[in-house]
PDB file of C-alpha atoms in Angstrom:
ATOM      1  CA  GLY A   1     -19.469 -10.308  10.073  1.00 75.00           C
ATOM      2  CA  ALA A   2     -20.657  -6.848   9.249  1.00 88.00           C
ATOM      3  CA  VAL A   3     -20.655  -5.597   5.629  1.00 91.00           C
ATOM      4  CA  LEU A   4     -19.252  -2.281   4.400  1.00 94.00           C
ATOM      5  CA  ALA A   5     -20.158  -1.417   0.798  1.00 94.00           C
ATOM      6  CA  SER A   6     -18.597   1.516  -1.051  1.00 94.00           C
ATOM      7  CA  ASN A   7     -18.965   3.298  -4.380  1.00 94.00           C
ATOM      8  CA  ILE A   8     -15.867   5.478  -4.762  1.00 93.00           C
ATOM      9  CA  SER A   9     -15.474   8.104  -7.495  1.00 92.00           C
ATOM     10  CA  ASP A  10     -13.003  10.418  -5.686  1.00 92.00           C
ATOM     11  CA  ALA A  11      -9.407   9.893  -6.921  1.00 92.00           C
ATOM     12  CA  ASN A  12      -8.117  11.572  -3.748  1.00 92.00           C
ATOM     13  CA  ALA A  13      -9.863   9.125  -1.382  1.00 92.00           C
ATOM     14  CA  ARG A  14      -9.681   5.706  -3.048  1.00 95.00           C
ATOM     15  CA  GLY A  15     -10.134   3.540   0.034  1.00 95.00           C
ATOM     16  CA  ALA A  16     -13.374   2.066   1.320  1.00 97.00           C
ATOM     17  CA  ILE A  17     -11.487   2.155   4.632  1.00 97.00           C
ATOM     18  CA  ILE A  18      -8.602   4.634   4.948  1.00 96.00           C
ATOM     19  CA  ILE A  19      -6.276   4.316   7.936  1.00 96.00           C
ATOM     20  CA  ASP A  20      -4.078   7.422   7.854  1.00 95.00           C
ATOM     21  CA  ASN A  21      -1.402   8.121  10.506  1.00 94.00           C
ATOM     22  CA  THR A  22      -3.330   5.991  13.000  1.00 94.00           C
ATOM     23  CA  PRO A  23      -1.465   3.159  14.742  1.00 96.00           C
ATOM     24  CA  TRP A  24      -2.884   0.125  16.572  1.00 97.00           C
ATOM     25  CA  VAL A  25      -6.052  -0.357  14.482  1.00 97.00           C
ATOM     26  CA  THR A  26      -7.588  -3.825  14.178  1.00 98.00           C
ATOM     27  CA  ILE A  27     -10.241  -4.713  11.613  1.00 98.00           C
ATOM     28  CA  ASP A  28     -11.718  -8.116  12.445  1.00 98.00           C
ATOM     29  CA  SER A  29     -14.488 -10.111  10.736  1.00 97.00           C
ATOM     30  CA  LEU A  30     -15.572  -7.380   8.306  1.00 98.00           C
ATOM     31  CA  ASP A  31     -16.769  -7.887   4.721  1.00 98.00           C
ATOM     32  CA  VAL A  32     -15.706  -5.000   2.481  1.00 98.00           C
ATOM     33  CA  ASP A  33     -17.449  -4.655  -0.892  1.00 97.00           C
ATOM     34  CA  ALA A  34     -15.577  -2.111  -3.046  1.00 97.00           C
ATOM     35  CA  ILE A  35     -16.762  -3.425  -6.418  1.00 96.00           C
ATOM     36  CA  ALA A  36     -18.873  -0.413  -7.444  1.00 95.00           C
ATOM     37  CA  GLY A  37     -17.295   2.880  -8.475  1.00 94.00           C
ATOM     38  CA  THR A  38     -14.196   3.963 -10.384  1.00 95.00           C
ATOM     39  CA  TYR A  39     -11.846   3.441  -7.445  1.00 94.00           C
ATOM     40  CA  GLY A  40     -11.704   0.750  -4.839  1.00 95.00           C
ATOM     41  CA  TYR A  41      -8.825   0.223  -2.480  1.00 97.00           C
ATOM     42  CA  GLY A  42     -10.586  -2.027   0.011  1.00 97.00           C
ATOM     43  CA  VAL A  43      -8.390  -1.105   2.988  1.00 98.00           C
ATOM     44  CA  HIS A  44      -5.743   1.595   2.504  1.00 97.00           C
ATOM     45  CA  PHE A  45      -2.975   2.125   5.078  1.00 96.00           C
ATOM     46  CA  LEU A  46      -1.263   5.531   4.828  1.00 94.00           C
ATOM     47  CA  GLY A  47       1.284   7.636   6.668  1.00 89.00           C
ATOM     48  CA  ASN A  48       2.592   6.191   9.904  1.00 87.00           C
ATOM     49  CA  SER A  49      -0.180   3.656  10.479  1.00 93.00           C
ATOM     50  CA  SER A  50       1.876   1.077  12.342  1.00 95.00           C
ATOM     51  CA  PHE A  51       1.006  -2.053  14.348  1.00 97.00           C
ATOM     52  CA  SER A  52      -2.356  -2.470  12.632  1.00 97.00           C
ATOM     53  CA  SER A  53      -4.176  -5.616  11.480  1.00 98.00           C
ATOM     54  CA  ILE A  54      -6.845  -6.932   9.157  1.00 98.00           C
ATOM     55  CA  LEU A  55      -8.074 -10.294  10.466  1.00 98.00           C
ATOM     56  CA  ASN A  56     -10.727 -12.815   9.383  1.00 98.00           C
ATOM     57  CA  SER A  57     -12.172 -10.457   6.767  1.00 98.00           C
ATOM     58  CA  THR A  58     -13.253 -10.571   3.120  1.00 98.00           C
ATOM     59  CA  ILE A  59     -12.333  -7.698   0.802  1.00 98.00           C
ATOM     60  CA  ASP A  60     -13.807  -7.810  -2.709  1.00 98.00           C
ATOM     61  CA  VAL A  61     -12.946  -5.191  -5.353  1.00 97.00           C
ATOM     62  CA  GLY A  62     -14.347  -7.169  -8.291  1.00 95.00           C
ATOM     63  CA  GLN A  63     -13.053  -9.717 -10.749  1.00 92.00           C
ATOM     64  CA  ASN A  64     -13.262  -7.372 -13.746  1.00 89.00           C
ATOM     65  CA  ALA A  65     -10.652  -4.817 -12.655  1.00 89.00           C
ATOM     66  CA  THR A  66      -7.774  -4.326 -15.096  1.00 92.00           C
ATOM     67  CA  SER A  67      -6.332  -1.088 -13.692  1.00 94.00           C
ATOM     68  CA  THR A  68      -4.478  -0.151 -10.514  1.00 96.00           C
ATOM     69  CA  ASN A  69      -7.575   1.711  -9.297  1.00 96.00           C
ATOM     70  CA  LYS A  70      -8.876  -1.524  -7.726  1.00 97.00           C
ATOM     71  CA  ILE A  71      -6.765  -3.305  -5.068  1.00 98.00           C
ATOM     72  CA  PRO A  72      -8.103  -5.116  -1.968  1.00 98.00           C
ATOM     73  CA  VAL A  73      -5.269  -4.044   0.395  1.00 98.00           C
ATOM     74  CA  VAL A  74      -2.894  -1.116  -0.221  1.00 97.00           C
ATOM     75  CA  ILE A  75       0.001  -0.120   2.029  1.00 97.00           C
ATOM     76  CA  SER A  76       1.440   3.105   0.595  1.00 95.00           C
ATOM     77  CA  GLY A  77       2.326   6.688   1.370  1.00 93.00           C
ATOM     78  CA  SER A  78      -0.167   8.344  -0.960  1.00 93.00           C
ATOM     79  CA  ARG A  79      -3.928   8.789  -1.126  1.00 92.00           C
ATOM     80  CA  THR A  80      -3.793   8.545  -4.924  1.00 93.00           C
ATOM     81  CA  SER A  81      -1.233   5.823  -5.640  1.00 93.00           C
ATOM     82  CA  TYR A  82      -0.192   2.380  -4.466  1.00 93.00           C
ATOM     83  CA  SER A  83       3.433   3.115  -5.459  1.00 94.00           C
ATOM     84  CA  ILE A  84       4.534   5.869  -3.058  1.00 92.00           C
ATOM     85  CA  GLY A  85       6.631   4.879  -0.028  1.00 92.00           C
ATOM     86  CA  PHE A  86       4.888   4.055   3.267  1.00 90.00           C
ATOM     87  CA  ALA A  87       6.317   5.361   6.560  1.00 86.00           C
ATOM     88  CA  GLY A  88       4.521   2.905   8.853  1.00 87.00           C
ATOM     89  CA  SER A  89       5.477  -0.591   9.892  1.00 94.00           C
ATOM     90  CA  ASN A  90       4.197  -3.898  11.249  1.00 97.00           C
ATOM     91  CA  ILE A  91       0.962  -4.296   9.280  1.00 97.00           C
ATOM     92  CA  THR A  92      -0.625  -7.746   9.569  1.00 98.00           C
ATOM     93  CA  VAL A  93      -3.119  -9.275   7.147  1.00 98.00           C
ATOM     94  CA  ASP A  94      -4.155 -12.699   8.444  1.00 98.00           C
ATOM     95  CA  ASN A  95      -6.857 -15.215   7.550  1.00 98.00           C
ATOM     96  CA  CYS A  96      -8.520 -12.936   4.992  1.00 98.00           C
ATOM     97  CA  GLU A  97     -10.012 -13.468   1.565  1.00 98.00           C
ATOM     98  CA  LEU A  98      -8.887 -10.842  -0.955  1.00 98.00           C
ATOM     99  CA  ILE A  99     -10.881 -10.980  -4.194  1.00 98.00           C
ATOM    100  CA  GLY A 100     -10.159  -9.343  -7.540  1.00 97.00           C
ATOM    101  CA  GLY A 101      -8.217  -6.223  -8.380  1.00 97.00           C
ATOM    102  CA  TYR A 102      -5.151  -5.518 -10.478  1.00 97.00           C
ATOM    103  CA  PHE A 103      -3.068  -6.611  -7.489  1.00 96.00           C
ATOM    104  CA  SER A 104      -4.415  -8.529  -4.521  1.00 98.00           C
ATOM    105  CA  LEU A 105      -2.170  -6.789  -1.970  1.00 98.00           C
ATOM    106  CA  THR A 106       0.565  -4.133  -2.256  1.00 97.00           C
ATOM    107  CA  SER A 107       3.171  -2.965   0.259  1.00 97.00           C
ATOM    108  CA  TYR A 108       5.390  -0.141  -0.956  1.00 95.00           C
ATOM    109  CA  GLY A 109       8.447   1.145   0.941  1.00 94.00           C
ATOM    110  CA  THR A 110      10.249   4.369   0.120  1.00 91.00           C
ATOM    111  CA  SER A 111      13.546   2.722  -0.851  1.00 91.00           C
ATOM    112  CA  ALA A 112      15.918  -0.054   0.192  1.00 88.00           C
ATOM    113  CA  ALA A 113      17.383   2.471   2.642  1.00 89.00           C
ATOM    114  CA  ALA A 114      13.902   3.373   3.989  1.00 90.00           C
ATOM    115  CA  PRO A 115      11.851   0.170   3.750  1.00 94.00           C
ATOM    116  CA  VAL A 116       8.549  -0.842   5.246  1.00 94.00           C
ATOM    117  CA  VAL A 117       9.488  -3.019   8.254  1.00 96.00           C
ATOM    118  CA  GLY A 118       7.795  -6.025   9.834  1.00 97.00           C
ATOM    119  CA  ASN A 119       4.741  -6.631   7.672  1.00 97.00           C
ATOM    120  CA  THR A 120       3.132 -10.064   7.950  1.00 98.00           C
ATOM    121  CA  PHE A 121       0.820 -11.572   5.320  1.00 98.00           C
ATOM    122  CA  THR A 122      -0.341 -15.017   6.470  1.00 98.00           C
ATOM    123  CA  ASN A 123      -3.081 -17.584   5.874  1.00 98.00           C
ATOM    124  CA  ASN A 124      -4.893 -15.519   3.238  1.00 98.00           C
ATOM    125  CA  ILE A 125      -6.785 -16.509   0.102  1.00 98.00           C
ATOM    126  CA  HIS A 126      -5.925 -14.245  -2.853  1.00 98.00           C
ATOM    127  CA  SER A 127      -8.290 -14.957  -5.733  1.00 97.00           C
ATOM    128  CA  ASP A 128      -9.040 -13.705  -9.216  1.00 96.00           C
ATOM    129  CA  PHE A 129      -6.585 -10.774  -9.358  1.00 96.00           C
ATOM    130  CA  TYR A 130      -5.570  -9.486 -12.809  1.00 95.00           C
ATOM    131  CA  LEU A 131      -1.749  -9.461 -12.806  1.00 94.00           C
ATOM    132  CA  TYR A 132       0.018  -9.545  -9.406  1.00 96.00           C
ATOM    133  CA  GLY A 133      -1.007 -11.481  -6.314  1.00 97.00           C
ATOM    134  CA  ILE A 134       1.225 -10.068  -3.578  1.00 98.00           C
ATOM    135  CA  TYR A 135       3.332  -7.109  -4.767  1.00 97.00           C
ATOM    136  CA  THR A 136       6.020  -5.648  -2.493  1.00 97.00           C
ATOM    137  CA  VAL A 137       8.749  -3.058  -2.979  1.00 97.00           C
ATOM    138  CA  SER A 138      11.410  -2.200  -0.356  1.00 97.00           C
ATOM    139  CA  ASN A 139      10.182  -4.337   2.544  1.00 96.00           C
ATOM    140  CA  ASP A 140      12.376  -5.529   5.430  1.00 97.00           C
ATOM    141  CA  SER A 141      11.654  -8.316   7.933  1.00 98.00           C
ATOM    142  CA  MET A 142       8.519  -9.293   6.044  1.00 98.00           C
ATOM    143  CA  SER A 143       6.749 -12.672   6.326  1.00 98.00           C
ATOM    144  CA  ILE A 144       4.608 -14.124   3.525  1.00 98.00           C
ATOM    145  CA  LEU A 145       3.377 -17.479   4.815  1.00 98.00           C
ATOM    146  CA  ASN A 146       0.635 -20.009   4.043  1.00 98.00           C
ATOM    147  CA  ASN A 147      -1.176 -17.926   1.427  1.00 98.00           C
ATOM    148  CA  ASP A 148      -3.280 -19.431  -1.356  1.00 98.00           C
ATOM    149  CA  LEU A 149      -3.102 -17.539  -4.677  1.00 98.00           C
ATOM    150  CA  SER A 150      -5.248 -18.433  -7.702  1.00 96.00           C
ATOM    151  CA  ARG A 151      -7.260 -17.028 -10.606  1.00 94.00           C
ATOM    152  CA  ALA A 152      -9.474 -20.015 -11.299  1.00 91.00           C
ATOM    153  CA  THR A 153     -12.651 -18.155 -12.270  1.00 91.00           C
ATOM    154  CA  ARG A 154     -11.349 -14.860 -13.663  1.00 90.00           C
ATOM    155  CA  SER A 155     -12.164 -14.412 -17.371  1.00 87.00           C
ATOM    156  CA  THR A 156      -9.769 -11.524 -18.171  1.00 87.00           C
ATOM    157  CA  VAL A 157      -6.190 -12.222 -17.113  1.00 86.00           C
ATOM    158  CA  SER A 158      -2.705 -11.010 -17.918  1.00 86.00           C
ATOM    159  CA  THR A 159       0.664 -12.581 -17.253  1.00 88.00           C
ATOM    160  CA  LEU A 160       0.694 -13.758 -13.640  1.00 90.00           C
ATOM    161  CA  TYR A 161       3.199 -12.832 -10.956  1.00 94.00           C
ATOM    162  CA  GLY A 162       2.059 -14.729  -7.867  1.00 95.00           C
ATOM    163  CA  ILE A 163       4.436 -13.136  -5.343  1.00 98.00           C
ATOM    164  CA  TYR A 164       6.555 -10.242  -6.617  1.00 97.00           C
ATOM    165  CA  MET A 165       9.239  -8.693  -4.420  1.00 97.00           C
ATOM    166  CA  SER A 166      11.646  -5.879  -5.293  1.00 96.00           C
ATOM    167  CA  ALA A 167      14.470  -5.012  -2.846  1.00 95.00           C
ATOM    168  CA  PRO A 168      13.378  -7.344  -0.018  1.00 96.00           C
ATOM    169  CA  THR A 169      15.656  -7.907   2.994  1.00 96.00           C
ATOM    170  CA  ASN A 170      15.333 -10.389   5.862  1.00 97.00           C
ATOM    171  CA  THR A 171      12.192 -11.779   4.253  1.00 97.00           C
ATOM    172  CA  LEU A 172      10.571 -15.156   4.881  1.00 98.00           C
ATOM    173  CA  VAL A 173       8.394 -16.635   2.122  1.00 98.00           C
ATOM    174  CA  ASN A 174       7.185 -20.154   2.866  1.00 98.00           C
ATOM    175  CA  ALA A 175       4.316 -22.619   2.296  1.00 98.00           C
ATOM    176  CA  ASN A 176       2.386 -20.485  -0.206  1.00 98.00           C
ATOM    177  CA  ALA A 177       0.321 -22.215  -2.905  1.00 98.00           C
ATOM    178  CA  ILE A 178       0.048 -20.690  -6.384  1.00 97.00           C
ATOM    179  CA  HIS A 179      -2.345 -22.620  -8.629  1.00 95.00           C
ATOM    180  CA  ASN A 180      -5.103 -22.368 -11.266  1.00 91.00           C
ATOM    181  CA  THR A 181      -3.319 -19.362 -12.724  1.00 89.00           C
ATOM    182  CA  GLY A 182      -4.847 -19.133 -16.206  1.00 84.00           C
ATOM    183  CA  GLY A 183      -8.353 -18.164 -15.257  1.00 80.00           C
ATOM    184  CA  THR A 184     -10.888 -19.279 -17.819  1.00 78.00           C
ATOM    185  CA  SER A 185      -8.311 -18.554 -20.559  1.00 71.00           C
ATOM    186  CA  SER A 186      -4.610 -19.344 -20.701  1.00 63.00           C
ATOM    187  CA  SER A 187      -1.849 -16.873 -19.959  1.00 61.00           C
ATOM    188  CA  PRO A 188       1.811 -17.202 -18.894  1.00 63.00           C
ATOM    189  CA  SER A 189       2.679 -17.406 -15.192  1.00 62.00           C
ATOM    190  CA  TYR A 190       5.866 -16.441 -13.354  1.00 60.00           C
TER     191      TYR A 190
END
């Protein structure tokens, strides 16, 4: 596939690819290199960006990231934070390799009363993230299936949370593998 390399220093535009209030976008077979620079959200969904997909792609933000400035996939409602509620729905990430970052993937709803609805994260490889693999807050009707999460070659690790969910409803989590969690050192896993 094609390669997109970025070097982001603007805190107000952290994404190598920013999809803002744009529904029905498909990214297929793209390699995103967001290792260079202070910031690096590989693909950042904002606003009401519904019914969009990332398929068959590799997104690398670097194995050395220890801050929330580097995340391969962010689904949020803010250009400057992963932790502001998202108004869109039905984002699919399928058959991708997400490398490095503080988190591997985040999906942040506004609240349990105003969740992100219908996101699907399937058949992905999440490797060498710092702390959280898949991190979700206030998601409804979400599917997390057949993902492989590991930190086998990462040298700097923290406690591991493979799949973290806060306030999920109607969620299916099945057939995910979490392994080789200590990196090249040893650290607790949850």
